Short mmCIF file of C-alpha atoms in Angstrom, two decimals:
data_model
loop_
_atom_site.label_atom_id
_atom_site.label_comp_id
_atom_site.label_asym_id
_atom_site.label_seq_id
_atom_site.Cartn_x
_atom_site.Cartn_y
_atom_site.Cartn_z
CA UNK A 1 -1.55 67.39 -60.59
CA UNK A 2 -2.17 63.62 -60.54
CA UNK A 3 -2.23 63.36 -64.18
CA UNK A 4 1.01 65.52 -64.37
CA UNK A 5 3.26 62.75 -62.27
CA UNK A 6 1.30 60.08 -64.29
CA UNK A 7 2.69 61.70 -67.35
CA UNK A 8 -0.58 61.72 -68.97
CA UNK A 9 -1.39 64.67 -70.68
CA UNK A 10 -5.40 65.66 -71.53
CA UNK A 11 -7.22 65.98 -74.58
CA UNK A 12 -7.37 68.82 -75.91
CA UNK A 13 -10.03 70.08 -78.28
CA UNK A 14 -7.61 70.24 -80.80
CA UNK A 15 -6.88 66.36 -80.79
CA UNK A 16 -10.64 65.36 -80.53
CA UNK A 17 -11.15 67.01 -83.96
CA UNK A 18 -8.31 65.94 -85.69
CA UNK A 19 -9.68 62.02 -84.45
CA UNK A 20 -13.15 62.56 -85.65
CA UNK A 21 -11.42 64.17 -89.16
CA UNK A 22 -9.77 61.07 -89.43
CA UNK A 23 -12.81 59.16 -88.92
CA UNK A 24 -14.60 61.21 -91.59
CA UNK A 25 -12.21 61.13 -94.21
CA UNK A 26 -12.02 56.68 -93.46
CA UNK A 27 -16.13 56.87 -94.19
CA UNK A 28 -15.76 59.12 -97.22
CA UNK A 29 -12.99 56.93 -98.35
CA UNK A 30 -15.11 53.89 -97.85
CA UNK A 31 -18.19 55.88 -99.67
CA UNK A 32 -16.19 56.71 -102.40
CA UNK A 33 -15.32 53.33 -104.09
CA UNK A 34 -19.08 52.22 -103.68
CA UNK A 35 -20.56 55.08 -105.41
CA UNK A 36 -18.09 54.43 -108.32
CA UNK A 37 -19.15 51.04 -108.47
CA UNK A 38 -22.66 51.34 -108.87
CA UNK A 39 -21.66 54.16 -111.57
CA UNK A 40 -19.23 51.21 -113.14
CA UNK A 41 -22.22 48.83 -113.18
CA UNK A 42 -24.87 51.31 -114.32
CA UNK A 43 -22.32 52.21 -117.09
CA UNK A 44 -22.80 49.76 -119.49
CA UNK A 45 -26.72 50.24 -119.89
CA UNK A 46 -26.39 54.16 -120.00
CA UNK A 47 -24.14 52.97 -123.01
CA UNK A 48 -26.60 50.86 -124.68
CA UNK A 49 -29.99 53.24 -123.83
CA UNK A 50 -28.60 56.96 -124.05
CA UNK A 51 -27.23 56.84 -127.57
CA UNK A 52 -30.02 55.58 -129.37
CA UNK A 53 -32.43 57.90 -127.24
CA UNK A 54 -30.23 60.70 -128.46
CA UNK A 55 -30.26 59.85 -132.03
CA UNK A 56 -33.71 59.74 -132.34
CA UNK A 57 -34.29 62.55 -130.64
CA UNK A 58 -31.50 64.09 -133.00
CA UNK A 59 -33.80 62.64 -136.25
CA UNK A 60 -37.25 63.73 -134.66
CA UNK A 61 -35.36 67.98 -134.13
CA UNK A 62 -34.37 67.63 -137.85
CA UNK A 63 -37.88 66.32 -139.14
CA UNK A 64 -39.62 68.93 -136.89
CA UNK A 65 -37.44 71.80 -138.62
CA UNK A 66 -38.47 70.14 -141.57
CA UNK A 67 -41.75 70.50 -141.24
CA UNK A 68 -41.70 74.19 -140.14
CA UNK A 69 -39.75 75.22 -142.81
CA UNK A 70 -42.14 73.26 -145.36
CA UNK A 71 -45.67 73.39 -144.20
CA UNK A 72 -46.99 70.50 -146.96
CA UNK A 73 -44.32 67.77 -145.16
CA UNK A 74 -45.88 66.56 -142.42
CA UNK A 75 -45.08 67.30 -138.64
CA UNK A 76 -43.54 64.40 -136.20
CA UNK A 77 -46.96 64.66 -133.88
CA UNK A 78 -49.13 64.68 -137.14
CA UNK A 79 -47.62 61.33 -138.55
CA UNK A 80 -48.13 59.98 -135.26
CA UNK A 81 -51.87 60.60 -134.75
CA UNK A 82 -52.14 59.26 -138.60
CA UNK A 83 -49.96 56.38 -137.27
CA UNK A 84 -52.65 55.24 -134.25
CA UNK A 85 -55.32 55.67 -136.72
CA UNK A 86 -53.57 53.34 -139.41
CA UNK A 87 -52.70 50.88 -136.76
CA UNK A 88 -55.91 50.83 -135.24
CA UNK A 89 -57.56 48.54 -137.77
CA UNK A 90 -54.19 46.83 -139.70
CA UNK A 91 -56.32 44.43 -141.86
CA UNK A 92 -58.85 45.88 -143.11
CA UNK A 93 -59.94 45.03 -146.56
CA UNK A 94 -62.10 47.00 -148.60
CA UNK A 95 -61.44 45.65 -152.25
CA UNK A 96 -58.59 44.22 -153.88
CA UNK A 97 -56.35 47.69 -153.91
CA UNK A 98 -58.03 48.85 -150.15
CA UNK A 99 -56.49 47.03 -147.63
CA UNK A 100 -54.65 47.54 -144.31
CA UNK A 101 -51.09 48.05 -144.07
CA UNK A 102 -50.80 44.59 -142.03
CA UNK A 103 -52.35 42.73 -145.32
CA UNK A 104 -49.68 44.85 -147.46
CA UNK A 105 -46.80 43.56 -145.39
CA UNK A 106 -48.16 40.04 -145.30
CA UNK A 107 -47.97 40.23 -148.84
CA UNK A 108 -44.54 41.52 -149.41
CA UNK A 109 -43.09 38.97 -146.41
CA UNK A 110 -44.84 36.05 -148.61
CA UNK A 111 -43.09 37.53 -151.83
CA UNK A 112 -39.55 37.75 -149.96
CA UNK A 113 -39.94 34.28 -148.44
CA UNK A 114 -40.56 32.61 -151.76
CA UNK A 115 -38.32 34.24 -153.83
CA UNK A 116 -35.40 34.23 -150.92
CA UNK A 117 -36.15 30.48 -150.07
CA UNK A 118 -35.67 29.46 -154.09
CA UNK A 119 -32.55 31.27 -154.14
CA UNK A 120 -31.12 29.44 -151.31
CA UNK A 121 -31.81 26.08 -152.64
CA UNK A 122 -29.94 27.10 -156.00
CA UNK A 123 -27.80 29.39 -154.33
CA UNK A 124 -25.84 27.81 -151.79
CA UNK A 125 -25.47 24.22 -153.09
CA UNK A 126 -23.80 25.81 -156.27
CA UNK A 127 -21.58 27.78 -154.25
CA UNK A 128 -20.38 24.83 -152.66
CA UNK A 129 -19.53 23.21 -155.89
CA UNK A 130 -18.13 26.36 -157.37
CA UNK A 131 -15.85 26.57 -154.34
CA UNK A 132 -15.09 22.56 -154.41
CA UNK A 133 -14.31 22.33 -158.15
CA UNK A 134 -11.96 24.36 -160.26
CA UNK A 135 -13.84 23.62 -163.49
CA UNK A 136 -17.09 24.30 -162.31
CA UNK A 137 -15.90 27.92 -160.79
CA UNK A 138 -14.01 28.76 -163.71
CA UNK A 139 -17.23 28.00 -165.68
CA UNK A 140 -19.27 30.15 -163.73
CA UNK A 141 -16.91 33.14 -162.62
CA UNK A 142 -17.56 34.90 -165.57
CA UNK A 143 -21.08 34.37 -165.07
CA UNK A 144 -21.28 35.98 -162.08
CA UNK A 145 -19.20 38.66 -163.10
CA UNK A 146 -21.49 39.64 -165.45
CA UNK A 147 -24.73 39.13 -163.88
CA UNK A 148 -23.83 40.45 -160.65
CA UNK A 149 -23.43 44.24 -160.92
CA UNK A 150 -26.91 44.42 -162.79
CA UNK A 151 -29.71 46.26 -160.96
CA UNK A 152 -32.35 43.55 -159.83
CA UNK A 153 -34.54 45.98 -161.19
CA UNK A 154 -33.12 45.39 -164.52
CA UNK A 155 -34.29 41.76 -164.38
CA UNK A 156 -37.83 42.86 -163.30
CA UNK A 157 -39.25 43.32 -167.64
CA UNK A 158 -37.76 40.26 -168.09
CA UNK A 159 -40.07 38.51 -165.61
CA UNK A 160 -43.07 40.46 -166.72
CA UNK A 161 -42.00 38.81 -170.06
CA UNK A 162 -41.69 35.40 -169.34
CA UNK A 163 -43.96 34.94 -166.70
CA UNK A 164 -46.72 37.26 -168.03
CA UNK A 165 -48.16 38.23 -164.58
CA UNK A 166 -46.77 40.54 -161.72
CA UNK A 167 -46.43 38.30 -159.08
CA UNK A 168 -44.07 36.00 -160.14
CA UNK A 169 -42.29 38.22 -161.96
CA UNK A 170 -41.48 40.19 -158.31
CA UNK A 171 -40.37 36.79 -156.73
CA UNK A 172 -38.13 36.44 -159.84
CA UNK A 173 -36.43 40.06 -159.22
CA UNK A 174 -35.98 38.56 -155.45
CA UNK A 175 -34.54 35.21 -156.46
CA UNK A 176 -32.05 37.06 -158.70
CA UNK A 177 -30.85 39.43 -156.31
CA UNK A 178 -30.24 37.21 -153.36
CA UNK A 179 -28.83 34.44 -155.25
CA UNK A 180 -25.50 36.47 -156.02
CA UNK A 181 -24.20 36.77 -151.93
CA UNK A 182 -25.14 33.35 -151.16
CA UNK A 183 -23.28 31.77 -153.98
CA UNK A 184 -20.00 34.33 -153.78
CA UNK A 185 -20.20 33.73 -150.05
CA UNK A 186 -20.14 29.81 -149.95
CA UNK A 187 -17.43 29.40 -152.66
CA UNK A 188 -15.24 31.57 -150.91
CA UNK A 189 -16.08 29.78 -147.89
CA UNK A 190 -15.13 26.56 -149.27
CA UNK A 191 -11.97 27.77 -151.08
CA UNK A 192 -11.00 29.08 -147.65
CA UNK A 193 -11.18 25.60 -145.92
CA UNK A 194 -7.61 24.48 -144.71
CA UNK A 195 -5.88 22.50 -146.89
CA UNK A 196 -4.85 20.23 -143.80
CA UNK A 197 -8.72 18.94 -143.38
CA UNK A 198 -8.66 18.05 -147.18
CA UNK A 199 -5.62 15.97 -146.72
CA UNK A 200 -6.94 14.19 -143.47
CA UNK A 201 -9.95 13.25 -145.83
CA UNK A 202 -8.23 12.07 -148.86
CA UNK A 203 -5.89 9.74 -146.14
CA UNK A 204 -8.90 8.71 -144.63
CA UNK A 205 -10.97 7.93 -147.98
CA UNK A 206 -13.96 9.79 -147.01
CA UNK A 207 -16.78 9.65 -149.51
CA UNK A 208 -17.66 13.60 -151.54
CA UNK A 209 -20.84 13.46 -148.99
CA UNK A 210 -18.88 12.51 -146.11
CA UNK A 211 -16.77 15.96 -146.98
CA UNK A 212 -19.04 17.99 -147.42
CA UNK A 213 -21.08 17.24 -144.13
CA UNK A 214 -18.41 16.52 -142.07
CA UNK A 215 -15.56 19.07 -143.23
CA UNK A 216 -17.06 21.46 -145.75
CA UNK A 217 -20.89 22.58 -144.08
CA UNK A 218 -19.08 23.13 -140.03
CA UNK A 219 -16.46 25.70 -141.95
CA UNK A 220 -18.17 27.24 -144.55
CA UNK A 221 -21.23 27.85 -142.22
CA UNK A 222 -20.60 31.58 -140.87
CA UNK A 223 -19.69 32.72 -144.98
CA UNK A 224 -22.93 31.25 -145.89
CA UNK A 225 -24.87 32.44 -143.25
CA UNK A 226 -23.21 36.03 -143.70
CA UNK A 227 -24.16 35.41 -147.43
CA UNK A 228 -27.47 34.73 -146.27
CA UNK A 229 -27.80 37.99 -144.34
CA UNK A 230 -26.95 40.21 -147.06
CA UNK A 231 -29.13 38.18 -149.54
CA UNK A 232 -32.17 39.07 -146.94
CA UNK A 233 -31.40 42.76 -146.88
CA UNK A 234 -30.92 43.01 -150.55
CA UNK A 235 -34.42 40.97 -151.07
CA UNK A 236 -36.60 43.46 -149.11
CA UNK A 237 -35.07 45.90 -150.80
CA UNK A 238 -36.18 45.10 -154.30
CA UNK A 239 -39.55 44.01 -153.02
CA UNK A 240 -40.56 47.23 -152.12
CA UNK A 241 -39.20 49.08 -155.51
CA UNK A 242 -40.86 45.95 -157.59
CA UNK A 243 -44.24 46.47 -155.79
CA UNK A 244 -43.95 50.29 -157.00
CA UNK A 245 -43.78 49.32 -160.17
CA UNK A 246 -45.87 45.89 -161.02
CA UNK A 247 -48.99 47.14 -158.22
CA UNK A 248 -51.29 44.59 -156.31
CA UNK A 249 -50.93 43.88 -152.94
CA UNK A 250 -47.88 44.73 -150.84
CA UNK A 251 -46.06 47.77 -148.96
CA UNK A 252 -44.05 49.07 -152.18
CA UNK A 253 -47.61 49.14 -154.05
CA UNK A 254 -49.09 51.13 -150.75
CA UNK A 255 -46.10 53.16 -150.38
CA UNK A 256 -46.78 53.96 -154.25
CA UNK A 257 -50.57 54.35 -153.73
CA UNK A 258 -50.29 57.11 -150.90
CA UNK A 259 -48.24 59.12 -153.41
CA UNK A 260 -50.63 59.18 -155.54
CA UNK A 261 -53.46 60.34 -153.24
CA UNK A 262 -50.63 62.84 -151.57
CA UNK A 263 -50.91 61.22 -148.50
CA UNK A 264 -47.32 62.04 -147.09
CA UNK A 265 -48.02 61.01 -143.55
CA UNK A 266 -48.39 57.60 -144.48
CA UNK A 267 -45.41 57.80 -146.49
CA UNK A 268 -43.22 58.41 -143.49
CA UNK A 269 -45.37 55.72 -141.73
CA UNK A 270 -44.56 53.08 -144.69
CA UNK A 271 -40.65 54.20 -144.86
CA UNK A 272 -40.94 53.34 -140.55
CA UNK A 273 -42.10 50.34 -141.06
CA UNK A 274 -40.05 48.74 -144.48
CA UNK A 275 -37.07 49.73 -141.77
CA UNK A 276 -38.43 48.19 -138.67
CA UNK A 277 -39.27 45.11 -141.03
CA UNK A 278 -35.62 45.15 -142.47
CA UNK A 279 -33.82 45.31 -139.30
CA UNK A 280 -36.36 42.49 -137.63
CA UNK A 281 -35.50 40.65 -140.38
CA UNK A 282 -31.47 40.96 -140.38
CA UNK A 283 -31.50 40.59 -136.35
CA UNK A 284 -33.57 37.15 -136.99
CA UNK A 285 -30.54 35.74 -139.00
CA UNK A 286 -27.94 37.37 -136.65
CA UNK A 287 -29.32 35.42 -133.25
CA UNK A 288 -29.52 32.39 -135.81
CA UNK A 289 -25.77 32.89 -136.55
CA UNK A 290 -24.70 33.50 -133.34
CA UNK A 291 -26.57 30.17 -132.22
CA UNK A 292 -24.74 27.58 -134.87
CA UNK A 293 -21.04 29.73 -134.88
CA UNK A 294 -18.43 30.25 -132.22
CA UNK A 295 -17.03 33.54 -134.12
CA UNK A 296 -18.80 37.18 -133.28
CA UNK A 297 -21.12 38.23 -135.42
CA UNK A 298 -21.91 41.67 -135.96
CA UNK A 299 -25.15 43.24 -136.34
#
């Protein structure tokens, strides 16, 4: 009665539930954006992790089927187990045509750096003139026209020829392959400068050196080093095919040597690791490119 002529009604049942709804549906609410977030911020490393899991996985099902449906090509676990073994002892050496695959690699690395570090020093300076003088590219446009589309291979008798021993005669087929990017890449780098810098050093009478480091080298840097990158791919490339076919020491010449004893497993284990090589190699001059230019460089 006294809460009748207060004009305060009770709480019913009804009232107290919708009240603690409301309350649930504010904490769910409140829930709900936090979950998302940590999905949001876990997002970007499923990205980067899941794909490349998947695709391997994808590559290891097809060489699997593979493998059933051909019983001489080797199984994934079966190259893997051959894998341990080869990687237990990497340098061994047993003669001059017995040694581990870590000598072999050390072999063809030396062979790349030598023949990739001459073409550089040729390379890239002569792309800068050809790119800073007319007459000196339209002497040596035609040149590279004519040399460039020829399979490094190609070039590979004529180094047994001159040289008269299979070593050099590999770091030739390198020098020749990786000269053609760097020089293509640097001209066009330098053709590509603005002609507004050239007039700002013509008004200032700045000295051919004084252009070339101070104007030139900052602007043509990510061409050349992009020439650079493709000139390291192409190298290791040709190493491994001129190993097959001069012998000695090195990862084409083991890759080449396996085949001949049938040993397929450590095919598949050479073809791994000429890749993983490649690709340590490439990355090497991407983090170096990314470190001396402002632009984004893909991998």
């Amino acid at each position: 009665m006294n809460t009748l002529v207060h004009g305060v009604m009770p709480a019913t049942d009804d009232t107290a539930g919708a009240a603690t709804t409301t309350k649930e549906v504010n904490v769910v609410k409140q829930i709900k954006p936090k979950k998302e977030k940590k999905l949001r911020s876990f997002r970007p490393f499923f990205l980067s992790v899941l794909p490349p899991l998947f695709g391997v996985g994808m590559l290891i099902l097809i060489w699997e089927i593979i493998a059933i449906k051909n019983t001489t090509f080797p199984s994934p676990w079966l190259t893997l187990q051959e894998a341990i073994k080869v990687f237990s002892d990497p340098f061994y050496q047993k003669g001059p045509n017995d040694q581990g695959i870590g000598w072999n690699i050390y072999a063809s690395l030396k062979r790349v750096a030598v023949g990739f570090g001459l073409a550089a020093a040729v390379g890239i300076p002569l792309g800068f003139l050809i790119g800073r003088f007319k007459f000196l590219s339209g002497m040596f446009n035609p040149i590279i026209s004519l040399l460039k589309p020829v399979s490094p291979l190609a070039w590979l008798p004529i180094g047994l020829l001159v040289f008269k021993s299979a070593h050099p005669a590999a770091i030739w087929s390198i020098f020749i392959c990786s000269i053609w990017p760097m020089i293509i890449n640097t001209a066009i780098g330098v053709q590509r400068v603005p002609q507004d810098y050239m007039n700002v050093a013509r008004v200032l009478n700045l000295s051919e050196w004084k252009i070339i480091t101070r104007i030139l080298l900052p602007s043509v840097l990510p061409y050349m080093l992009t020439g650079v990158r493709l000139a390291i791919g192409t190298a290791w490339l040709v190493i491994v095919a001129a190993e097959m076919m001069t012998g000695g020491v090195g990862i084409g010449f083991w890759v080449w040597d396996e085949w001949n004893n049938l040993n397929v497993p450590h095919i598949i284990i050479a073809i791994v690791v000429i890749g993983m090589v490649g690709l340590i190699l490439e990355q090497i001059l991407v983090a170096i490119a990314r470190a001396f230019t402002y632009e984004d460089v893909g991998t």
